[in-house]
C-alpha cells in the first residue's frame, strides 16, 4: 500500500482553501491550472508507459479536479476515515487520471506516477484499492462502480455518517445493465447522498455511442429511473461545482457532464482512435505545449 | 480427533434455520451486521431478521449483479454484509462482481449461497448450484466454507462476524443429520476429522459428510478402517490434512454435491499429485459430471453415485476388495 505525501497534502489543503475562498473567476483559473498540470502528468505517464487511455483521461480530468479540489471531504493522510466522502471511478480504464489526481492531492508521492504500469507497480492499468490509497473499490470491468457506490451510500446512511458518495461512469458504460439495476435501487432507497456523474464524451472504444447503442435521451432515461438530473458543461469548473451540490429533492443526483474526449489537445479531441492510442514523441511534445 | 456415529435414520434438518437464528443473534449485539438479498427474504429465511431489523435488510429486488456490488459498497462503508441469494444466481449471475468487487477488491462481504448443490431438485440445472466450487476456487482471497450441518452453519456465521473477510458460505436446504456437537467451532482453513481411520480416507463436504460417515460405519463392519475428513473449508485448503491422508492411509475418495471439474476432488488431487516425496495413492472422485436430469434431490444424489453405498463401493474398488 502506498502512503501519503505530507507536504503534497499540505499544499493541496492550502490550494483547496484558496479555491473555496476565491471568487468564481479566481476559482476557475486555479482549477484550470490544476487540471492542466494533471493532464500533463497523464500525458507523461502514458507516453512513458507506452499505453493508457488518454482520451477518457482528458475528458474526466476537470470532473476529478473539481471533486477533489473543491467539493469532497477527504483526508489524504487518513484515506479510510469513517466519515469521509467517497469517490469511485467506475470507468477504471481511466486510472491514469485518477492516479494523477490522487497524487496531486497527497494520497501518495507524485514521483510514484513514474511507475505507471511498470512491472510490479502499485499503479496498475486499472485501480486497486489494496495498493493505492484513495481508491475505494477495484474497477475495470464496466458497470461495477455504480452498484458499489449505491451500497456505500446505503451504508453511510445506516451509519448516519453524513458521508456523500460520488461515482463517475463513462457514457458508453451506461450500456451495462448493472448500472440500471443500481439506479433503480438508488432511487428506491432515496439515496440523496449519492451523486452519479456520467462523463458524456459521446465516444466509446469503437465508435460514437449513438452509432453503437444509443443512450439518448439520457437525461429523460435517468429521470425516469428516479434521478434528480443536472446537465452541465463538464469542462466548466463553476458549473461543475454547482452541479455537485447536494440533492434538492431527496432523490439521488445524476449529473450528465457533457465533455470532449481528449479535451485540451487539438489532435486528440473528439477522435475515436484516441481511446487508447499512445502519442508519438513529436505528438507528446506538441501536446505538452498545448497543455502549458 | 472425534469419532462420530450418525445413524442412517437420524432426524434431519434444514441448515437455513440455524443460519437465520445465528445471524439474528449476532445482529442483536453487533449493529454492523446487515443482510442483502434479491427478493429472497423468504427463501433465504430472512423474514425474522427483517421484522427485527427492518432498516438492516436491503432487498435490491431481482438484480443479482447490483446485489453483490451493493454488498461490496456496504463493506466499504464499514458494515458486515451478508449477501443472501439462491446459490446458482448468486455465483453464476454475479461471478464477475464476486471476482472484482469482493475477492480482488478485498471487500469483506459474506456471500451466502442458499439452497446450494441440487437442493432445488426437480427445478433442474438452471437452479442447481454445482459449479460454485469450481468457479470460486479460482478466486484468490475468497474463503469457501461448506458447513455439514446446522451447528457448523452457525459456526461459519460466527467466524464471519468475528473476523470479517471475503467469504462464500454454502447454506444447505436439503435436510441433513447432525454430524457435530452443538456449539461446535470451525477453524479457518481446516478440515474436521469426523472419524479416524487408517486404511483409506474419505474426504467429503456438505451433504456428503453424513453419507461418508455411514459408509465408514459399514466399511468398519467389513474390517476396513476409513478416516473421514469433513472439508468444511475448501479455501483456504487444508493441504496438511490431505498430505497426511495420502501418507498415512492407502487411498483417498472424495465426495461432493458439485461438478467434479475443479471442485473438492480436483483440489485434493492437485495436492496429492504434487507431494514432495512422490508418494502416490489411488483416488476416486465422486461428484457430478453432467447436467442433472429431472428428479428430487435424493434421487439425483443417488443418480450421480453420491450415496453411502456408492462411497463404500468406491472404497472397496480402490482397495481391491470388491
XYZ file of C-alpha atoms in Angstrom:
614
model
C 0.000 0.000 0.000
C 1.369 3.398 -0.958
C 1.424 6.050 1.764
C 0.607 9.746 1.918
C 2.979 12.549 0.992
C 2.535 15.024 3.860
C 3.995 18.062 2.095
C 1.911 17.430 -1.021
C -1.172 17.034 1.184
C -0.395 20.355 2.886
C -0.011 22.069 -0.486
C -3.316 20.596 -1.581
C -5.048 21.839 1.570
C -3.886 25.392 1.021
C -4.836 25.286 -2.653
C -8.234 23.954 -1.730
C -8.736 26.799 0.731
C -7.804 29.337 -1.943
C -10.282 27.728 -4.319
C -13.063 27.801 -1.749
C -12.287 31.387 -0.755
C -11.824 32.709 -4.270
C -14.378 34.481 -6.455
C -15.683 32.423 -9.402
C -13.078 33.738 -11.842
C -10.185 33.060 -9.478
C -11.606 29.673 -8.602
C -11.923 28.690 -12.259
C -8.410 29.910 -13.005
C -6.902 27.917 -10.145
C -8.808 24.772 -11.020
C -7.859 25.105 -14.683
C -4.204 25.443 -13.776
C -4.517 22.374 -11.577
C -6.348 20.352 -14.245
C -3.781 21.214 -16.896
C -0.988 20.068 -14.586
C -2.876 16.812 -14.068
C -3.241 16.403 -17.835
C 0.489 16.960 -18.303
C 1.183 14.255 -15.713
C -1.182 11.889 -17.503
C 0.485 12.639 -20.842
C 3.897 11.832 -19.405
C 2.652 8.663 -17.736
C 1.087 7.359 -20.941
C 3.999 8.411 -23.096
C 6.498 6.704 -20.757
C 4.403 3.568 -20.238
C 3.557 3.285 -23.922
C -0.039 2.557 -23.002
C -3.077 4.083 -21.339
C -6.431 5.650 -22.137
C -5.644 9.254 -22.948
C -8.991 10.252 -24.482
C -11.124 9.319 -21.481
C -8.458 10.525 -19.048
C -8.626 14.005 -20.524
C -12.421 14.102 -20.671
C -12.732 13.256 -16.967
C -9.827 15.377 -15.666
C -11.848 18.519 -14.971
C -14.502 16.499 -13.134
C -11.877 14.867 -10.909
C -10.192 18.198 -10.291
C -13.430 19.798 -9.148
C -14.339 16.866 -6.902
C -11.002 16.656 -5.110
C -10.038 20.323 -5.079
C -13.402 21.942 -4.439
C -16.092 19.517 -3.325
C -15.241 16.351 -1.442
C -14.321 15.987 2.211
C -11.364 13.597 2.123
C -8.115 13.370 4.038
C -5.167 12.040 2.045
C -3.370 11.339 5.311
C -6.278 9.260 6.663
C -7.667 7.793 3.454
C -10.147 5.421 5.092
C -11.501 7.646 7.842
C -15.043 6.557 8.549
C -16.933 9.759 7.760
C -15.044 10.565 4.545
C -16.764 11.365 1.313
C -16.295 8.503 -1.112
C -15.164 8.668 -4.717
C -15.427 5.762 -7.144
C -14.113 5.885 -10.686
C -16.289 3.303 -12.379
C -14.557 3.892 -15.721
C -11.483 2.230 -14.264
C -9.545 2.302 -17.523
C -9.023 5.990 -16.835
C -6.842 5.074 -13.870
C -4.155 7.442 -15.142
C -6.378 10.447 -14.471
C -7.312 9.106 -11.049
C -3.709 8.370 -10.048
C -2.550 11.773 -11.147
C -5.354 13.454 -9.196
C -4.739 11.362 -6.064
C -1.008 12.065 -6.181
C -1.560 15.808 -6.539
C -3.931 15.595 -3.570
C -1.196 13.951 -1.481
C -2.534 10.400 -1.169
C 0.903 9.210 -2.349
C 4.040 10.877 -3.749
C 3.793 12.409 -7.218
C 7.076 10.639 -8.064
C 5.195 7.334 -7.856
C 3.411 8.283 -11.091
C 6.661 7.460 -12.909
C 5.946 3.771 -12.221
C 2.592 3.798 -14.029
C 2.068 0.282 -15.433
C 5.710 -0.682 -14.869
C 6.344 -4.239 -13.632
C 5.151 -4.688 -10.018
C 4.000 -1.058 -9.756
C 1.071 -0.322 -7.427
C -0.267 1.737 -10.317
C -1.853 -0.978 -12.436
C -3.700 -0.178 -15.652
C -6.867 -0.319 -13.538
C -7.050 0.900 -9.921
C -6.517 -1.433 -6.971
C -7.700 -0.292 -3.532
C -5.471 -2.818 -1.819
C -2.402 -0.954 -3.087
C -3.468 2.618 -3.780
C -4.886 4.862 -1.020
C -7.856 6.891 -2.177
C -9.140 4.072 -4.362
C -12.398 2.831 -2.851
C -13.020 -0.246 -4.977
C -11.301 -2.044 -7.837
C -12.805 -1.189 -11.179
C -12.010 -2.076 -14.758
C -14.837 -4.289 -15.914
C -17.573 -1.752 -16.699
C -20.793 -1.448 -14.755
C -19.236 -2.213 -11.362
C -18.625 1.157 -9.731
C -22.195 2.400 -9.550
C -23.578 -0.629 -7.653
C -20.689 -0.359 -5.179
C -21.405 3.365 -4.819
C -25.058 2.580 -4.092
C -24.027 0.125 -1.377
C -21.599 2.648 0.071
C -24.336 5.300 0.132
C -26.758 2.921 1.866
C -24.017 2.107 4.365
C -23.306 5.781 5.035
C -26.983 6.317 5.793
C -27.167 3.305 8.095
C -24.108 4.570 9.945
C -25.508 8.133 9.954
C -22.054 9.331 8.935
C -23.139 12.212 6.721
C -20.766 10.992 4.017
C -21.524 11.740 0.413
C -20.734 9.297 -2.368
C -19.601 10.349 -5.849
C -19.211 7.941 -8.737
C -18.093 8.687 -12.290
C -19.198 6.384 -15.064
C -18.297 6.545 -18.696
C -21.195 7.203 -21.026
C -20.590 4.069 -23.076
C -20.569 2.267 -19.759
C -24.227 3.149 -19.298
C -24.917 0.392 -21.818
C -24.194 -2.085 -18.988
C -27.402 -3.421 -17.437
C -25.937 -3.498 -13.936
C -25.906 0.319 -13.908
C -29.644 0.448 -14.416
C -30.169 -2.143 -11.695
C -28.168 0.150 -9.439
C -30.085 3.295 -10.457
C -33.412 1.594 -9.669
C -32.016 0.687 -6.298
C -30.596 4.167 -5.658
C -33.897 5.913 -6.222
C -35.905 3.259 -4.384
C -33.612 3.739 -1.387
C -33.875 7.552 -1.716
C -30.102 7.956 -1.674
C -29.880 11.735 -1.554
C -26.232 11.311 -0.516
C -25.321 9.803 -3.903
C -24.167 11.715 -6.984
C -23.683 9.814 -10.223
C -21.638 11.686 -12.804
C -21.781 10.482 -16.392
C -18.724 11.548 -18.389
C -20.726 12.193 -21.563
C -17.998 12.417 -24.187
C -20.163 10.581 -26.739
C -17.394 8.221 -27.802
C -16.750 4.659 -26.788
C -13.879 2.407 -27.754
C -15.047 1.571 -31.244
C -17.334 4.399 -32.358
C -19.713 7.121 -31.199
C -22.172 5.989 -28.521
C -25.148 6.998 -30.617
C -23.922 4.893 -33.523
C -23.232 1.894 -31.286
C -26.133 1.555 -28.872
C -27.715 4.964 -28.413
C -28.058 6.428 -24.931
C -30.183 9.454 -25.730
C -32.370 10.781 -24.357
C -30.047 10.070 -21.430
C -31.489 12.843 -19.255
C -35.025 11.542 -19.653
C -33.881 7.989 -19.037
C -32.092 8.936 -15.839
C -35.092 10.988 -14.731
C -37.358 8.047 -15.442
C -35.205 5.980 -13.102
C -35.817 8.498 -10.338
C -32.696 10.658 -10.523
C -32.556 14.402 -9.962
C -30.881 15.165 -13.294
C -28.462 18.016 -13.940
C -26.890 18.617 -17.330
C -23.691 20.651 -17.360
C -20.646 21.541 -19.396
C -18.169 19.053 -17.986
C -15.284 21.467 -18.556
C -16.842 24.484 -16.815
C -15.453 24.471 -13.294
C -18.021 26.684 -11.621
C -20.898 24.889 -13.297
C -19.449 21.557 -12.205
C -19.124 22.767 -8.608
C -22.741 23.892 -8.682
C -23.813 20.530 -10.134
C -22.120 18.684 -7.273
C -24.266 20.422 -4.655
C -26.467 18.116 -2.591
C -29.805 16.801 -3.745
C -32.674 19.251 -3.511
C -35.434 16.682 -3.969
C -34.424 13.807 -1.709
C -33.581 11.754 -4.778
C -30.100 10.729 -5.853
C -28.457 13.186 -8.227
C -27.306 12.315 -11.752
C -25.010 14.811 -13.443
C -24.632 14.480 -17.173
C -21.301 16.155 -17.727
C -21.012 16.971 -21.419
C -17.329 16.559 -22.152
C -14.905 16.301 -25.016
C -12.889 13.125 -25.207
C -9.223 14.115 -25.313
C -10.036 17.631 -24.009
C -7.121 20.033 -24.182
C -5.133 18.640 -27.098
C -6.314 19.613 -30.552
C -5.387 16.467 -32.428
C -6.804 14.150 -29.735
C -10.101 15.898 -29.088
C -13.254 14.051 -30.123
C -11.446 11.421 -32.188
C -12.429 7.817 -31.679
C -8.967 6.425 -32.420
C -7.565 8.208 -29.352
C -9.475 5.964 -26.947
C -6.216 4.264 -26.107
C -3.766 5.409 -28.731
C -0.325 6.445 -27.465
C 1.164 9.709 -28.748
C 4.458 9.641 -30.625
C 7.433 11.634 -29.360
C 6.524 14.577 -31.590
C 2.860 14.400 -30.655
C 3.788 14.287 -26.976
C 5.829 17.482 -27.364
C 3.024 19.235 -29.169
C 0.501 18.078 -26.576
C 2.705 19.389 -23.756
C 2.804 22.785 -25.455
C -0.964 22.863 -25.853
C -1.433 21.929 -22.175
C 1.051 24.507 -20.884
C -9.964 -36.355 16.970
C -13.572 -37.345 17.253
C -15.389 -40.411 16.096
C -18.917 -39.553 15.204
C -21.645 -42.075 14.740
C -24.564 -40.894 12.658
C -27.422 -43.292 12.241
C -28.993 -43.509 8.807
C -32.404 -42.972 10.379
C -31.316 -39.955 12.444
C -33.565 -36.896 12.228
C -32.563 -34.383 9.567
C -32.595 -30.584 9.460
C -32.548 -27.667 7.025
C -29.428 -25.571 7.789
C -31.113 -22.316 6.789
C -32.927 -22.145 10.125
C -29.684 -22.275 12.075
C -28.195 -19.714 9.691
C -31.035 -17.263 10.285
C -31.133 -17.761 14.050
C -27.390 -17.219 14.426
C -27.418 -14.166 12.172
C -30.193 -12.570 14.226
C -28.407 -13.381 17.488
C -25.218 -11.715 16.227
C -27.096 -8.745 14.776
C -28.521 -8.037 18.240
C -25.063 -7.413 19.635
C -23.322 -6.025 16.558
C -25.112 -3.234 14.722
C -22.758 -3.503 11.754
C -24.311 -6.816 10.705
C -26.641 -6.248 7.749
C -28.280 -8.519 5.196
C -28.738 -8.029 1.461
C -30.977 -10.167 -0.711
C -32.583 -10.411 -4.140
C -36.288 -10.775 -3.403
C -35.293 -13.875 -1.441
C -36.444 -12.789 2.019
C -38.435 -15.986 2.421
C -36.155 -18.453 0.673
C -33.143 -17.046 2.492
C -35.056 -17.370 5.816
C -34.639 -13.651 6.461
C -38.239 -12.902 7.453
C -37.486 -12.745 11.179
C -34.328 -10.712 10.530
C -36.381 -8.208 8.525
C -39.045 -7.991 11.226
C -36.470 -7.275 13.916
C -34.094 -5.109 11.850
C -36.176 -3.583 9.040
C -33.532 -0.980 8.141
C -30.740 -3.534 8.064
C -32.254 -5.820 5.438
C -31.572 -4.383 1.988
C -33.700 -6.116 -0.604
C -32.440 -4.972 -4.001
C -35.036 -6.966 -5.881
C -34.230 -9.348 -8.695
C -30.883 -7.812 -9.573
C -28.003 -10.020 -8.541
C -25.178 -8.022 -10.107
C -26.273 -4.939 -8.212
C -26.805 -7.065 -5.105
C -23.161 -8.114 -4.887
C -21.942 -4.615 -5.768
C -24.164 -3.182 -3.026
C -22.679 -5.733 -0.639
C -19.183 -4.550 -1.541
C -20.260 -0.945 -1.018
C -21.737 -1.689 2.397
C -18.460 -3.330 3.387
C -16.622 -0.296 2.015
C -18.710 1.894 4.312
C -17.691 -0.249 7.291
C -20.569 -2.705 7.682
C -20.573 -6.526 7.678
C -22.938 -7.511 4.871
C -24.379 -10.998 4.495
C -25.454 -11.200 0.855
C -28.043 -13.944 0.607
C -29.410 -15.457 -2.573
C -30.017 -18.850 -4.112
C -26.592 -20.283 -4.878
C -26.916 -20.528 -8.666
C -27.897 -16.888 -9.133
C -25.510 -15.531 -6.544
C -22.477 -17.242 -8.018
C -23.454 -17.546 -11.658
C -25.103 -14.237 -12.413
C -22.737 -12.214 -10.258
C -19.478 -14.054 -10.833
C -17.636 -11.011 -12.168
C -18.870 -8.928 -9.224
C -17.631 -11.620 -6.840
C -14.282 -11.584 -8.622
C -13.743 -7.827 -8.968
C -15.834 -6.266 -6.194
C -15.322 -8.855 -3.454
C -12.252 -11.051 -3.948
C -9.935 -8.711 -5.859
C -11.117 -5.599 -4.015
C -10.906 -7.453 -0.692
C -14.196 -6.034 0.495
C -15.368 -8.059 3.493
C -18.590 -9.392 2.030
C -20.127 -12.632 3.290
C -21.732 -14.309 0.288
C -24.356 -16.815 1.387
C -25.261 -19.329 -1.299
C -28.661 -20.526 -0.151
C -30.037 -23.922 -1.175
C -26.824 -24.934 -2.959
C -25.954 -28.120 -4.769
C -29.039 -29.830 -6.172
C -31.336 -28.701 -3.343
C -33.834 -27.460 -5.903
C -34.067 -30.999 -7.354
C -36.791 -31.073 -9.971
C -36.369 -27.379 -10.842
C -33.363 -28.503 -12.812
C -29.815 -27.448 -13.661
C -30.680 -23.743 -14.031
C -31.483 -23.782 -10.314
C -28.684 -26.099 -9.210
C -25.528 -24.603 -7.792
C -22.988 -27.291 -8.561
C -20.426 -25.128 -10.354
C -19.817 -22.820 -7.384
C -16.792 -24.732 -6.083
C -15.098 -24.674 -9.485
C -15.808 -21.010 -10.137
C -14.993 -19.673 -6.700
C -11.908 -21.797 -6.003
C -10.286 -19.865 -8.841
C -10.641 -16.585 -6.930
C -7.710 -15.833 -4.606
C -8.595 -14.193 -1.311
C -12.097 -15.651 -1.093
C -12.810 -18.169 1.679
C -15.153 -21.028 0.779
C -16.983 -22.583 3.722
C -19.218 -25.626 3.389
C -20.917 -26.446 6.690
C -22.099 -30.039 7.021
C -24.920 -29.370 9.482
C -26.704 -26.687 11.444
C -24.105 -26.324 14.177
C -21.356 -25.858 11.613
C -23.526 -23.353 9.747
C -23.792 -21.343 12.950
C -20.024 -21.591 13.382
C -19.468 -20.293 9.853
C -21.678 -17.279 10.555
C -19.886 -16.597 13.860
C -16.492 -16.796 12.144
C -17.634 -14.305 9.509
C -18.674 -11.718 12.087
C -15.697 -12.250 14.387
C -13.161 -11.957 11.566
C -14.836 -10.414 8.530
C -13.164 -11.269 5.222
C -14.370 -12.078 1.718
C -16.234 -15.347 2.203
C -18.655 -17.672 0.449
C -20.776 -19.929 2.656
C -22.942 -22.718 1.320
C -26.135 -22.653 3.387
C -27.821 -26.015 2.837
C -31.524 -26.585 2.369
C -31.504 -30.357 1.729
C -32.090 -31.837 5.150
C -29.082 -33.456 6.767
C -28.491 -35.129 10.140
C -26.343 -33.562 12.795
C -22.737 -34.646 12.417
C -21.285 -32.384 15.096
C -21.961 -31.217 18.615
C -23.974 -28.105 19.344
C -21.764 -25.007 19.587
C -19.004 -26.687 17.574
C -16.411 -24.306 16.161
C -14.838 -24.341 12.729
C -11.193 -23.472 12.380
C -10.470 -21.396 9.275
C -8.743 -23.431 6.584
C -9.009 -26.741 8.440
C -10.799 -29.962 7.631
C -12.650 -31.543 10.550
C -11.628 -35.092 11.423
C -15.065 -36.670 11.584
C -13.742 -40.190 12.092
C -10.269 -41.633 12.465
C -9.102 -44.465 10.238
C -6.019 -45.965 8.664
C -6.893 -47.965 5.538
C -8.227 -45.126 3.440
C -9.559 -41.587 3.749
C -12.911 -40.305 2.616
C -12.882 -36.529 2.179
C -16.447 -35.302 1.981
C -18.090 -31.914 2.059
C -21.537 -30.568 2.915
C -24.344 -33.047 2.371
C -21.828 -35.820 1.705
C -20.293 -35.788 5.186
C -23.054 -37.777 6.873
C -23.042 -40.176 3.934
C -19.291 -40.657 4.245
C -19.794 -41.460 7.915
C -22.456 -44.022 7.077
C -20.100 -45.542 4.520
C -17.268 -45.644 7.075
C -19.526 -47.453 9.536
C -20.448 -50.112 7.026
C -16.824 -50.490 5.922
C -15.813 -50.952 9.567
C -18.146 -53.933 9.734
C -16.132 -55.408 6.878
C -12.849 -54.766 8.661
C -11.918 -51.667 6.690
C -10.793 -48.657 8.737
C -11.867 -45.452 6.970
C -10.817 -41.961 8.039
C -13.478 -39.371 7.306
C -12.465 -35.751 6.796
C -15.150 -33.095 6.631
C -13.926 -30.476 4.161
C -15.658 -27.605 5.948
C -13.312 -25.123 4.237
C -12.433 -25.567 0.574
C -10.473 -22.309 0.600
C -8.055 -21.970 2.236
C -7.435 -25.641 1.541
C -6.166 -27.898 4.350
C -3.181 -29.223 2.419
C -1.625 -30.741 5.535
C -4.661 -32.920 6.198
C -4.610 -34.066 2.567
C -0.895 -34.865 2.701
C -1.358 -36.784 5.943
C -4.208 -38.739 4.397
C -2.026 -39.621 1.412
C 0.916 -40.700 3.560
C -0.925 -42.378 6.407
C -3.737 -44.163 4.606
C -3.789 -46.229 1.428
C -6.333 -44.416 -0.727
C -8.433 -41.273 -0.949
C -12.033 -40.921 -2.003
C -13.671 -37.531 -2.321
C -17.414 -36.893 -2.355
C -19.116 -33.599 -3.175
C -22.525 -32.410 -4.345
C -20.846 -30.428 -7.093
C -19.342 -30.753 -10.515
C -16.027 -32.583 -10.340
C -14.308 -30.215 -12.800
C -12.410 -28.005 -10.398
C -14.209 -28.944 -7.204
C -13.132 -30.630 -3.962
C -11.802 -33.768 -5.634
C -9.772 -31.751 -8.096
C -8.336 -29.690 -5.250
C -7.342 -32.823 -3.338
C -5.879 -34.458 -6.450
C -3.807 -31.379 -7.120
C -2.173 -31.702 -3.702
C -1.753 -35.472 -3.899
C -0.246 -35.281 -7.359
C 2.406 -32.819 -6.221
C 3.562 -34.437 -2.969
C 7.210 -33.563 -2.435
C 8.206 -37.129 -1.580
C 6.463 -38.538 -4.605
C 4.030 -40.584 -2.517
C 1.217 -41.886 -4.645
C -2.193 -43.061 -3.534
C -5.108 -44.161 -5.676
C -8.054 -41.779 -5.704
C -11.696 -41.792 -6.668
C -13.552 -38.510 -7.172
C -17.322 -38.717 -6.673
C -19.496 -35.893 -7.920
C -21.350 -34.580 -10.957
C -20.097 -34.859 -14.499
C -23.086 -33.585 -16.462
C -26.233 -31.517 -16.039
C -28.802 -33.270 -13.888
C -31.879 -34.957 -15.328
C -35.265 -34.358 -13.697
C -35.560 -35.697 -10.189
C -35.679 -34.927 -6.491
C -32.505 -34.072 -4.644
C -32.389 -37.518 -3.058
C -32.964 -39.152 -6.433
C -30.218 -37.070 -8.039
C -27.698 -37.813 -5.289
C -28.348 -41.486 -5.981
C -28.245 -40.917 -9.742
C -24.812 -39.323 -9.522
C -23.386 -42.005 -7.220
C -23.316 -39.903 -4.088
C -24.946 -42.266 -1.571
C -23.203 -44.061 1.292
C -23.399 -47.290 -0.702
C -21.633 -45.670 -3.644
C -18.900 -44.373 -1.360
C -18.452 -47.827 0.206
C -18.321 -49.429 -3.231
C -15.689 -46.941 -4.353
C -13.682 -47.787 -1.217
C -13.780 -51.497 -1.903
C -12.827 -50.915 -5.517
C -9.905 -48.682 -4.760
C -8.633 -51.097 -2.088
C -9.232 -54.035 -4.453
C -11.649 -55.598 -2.010
C -14.555 -55.771 -4.397
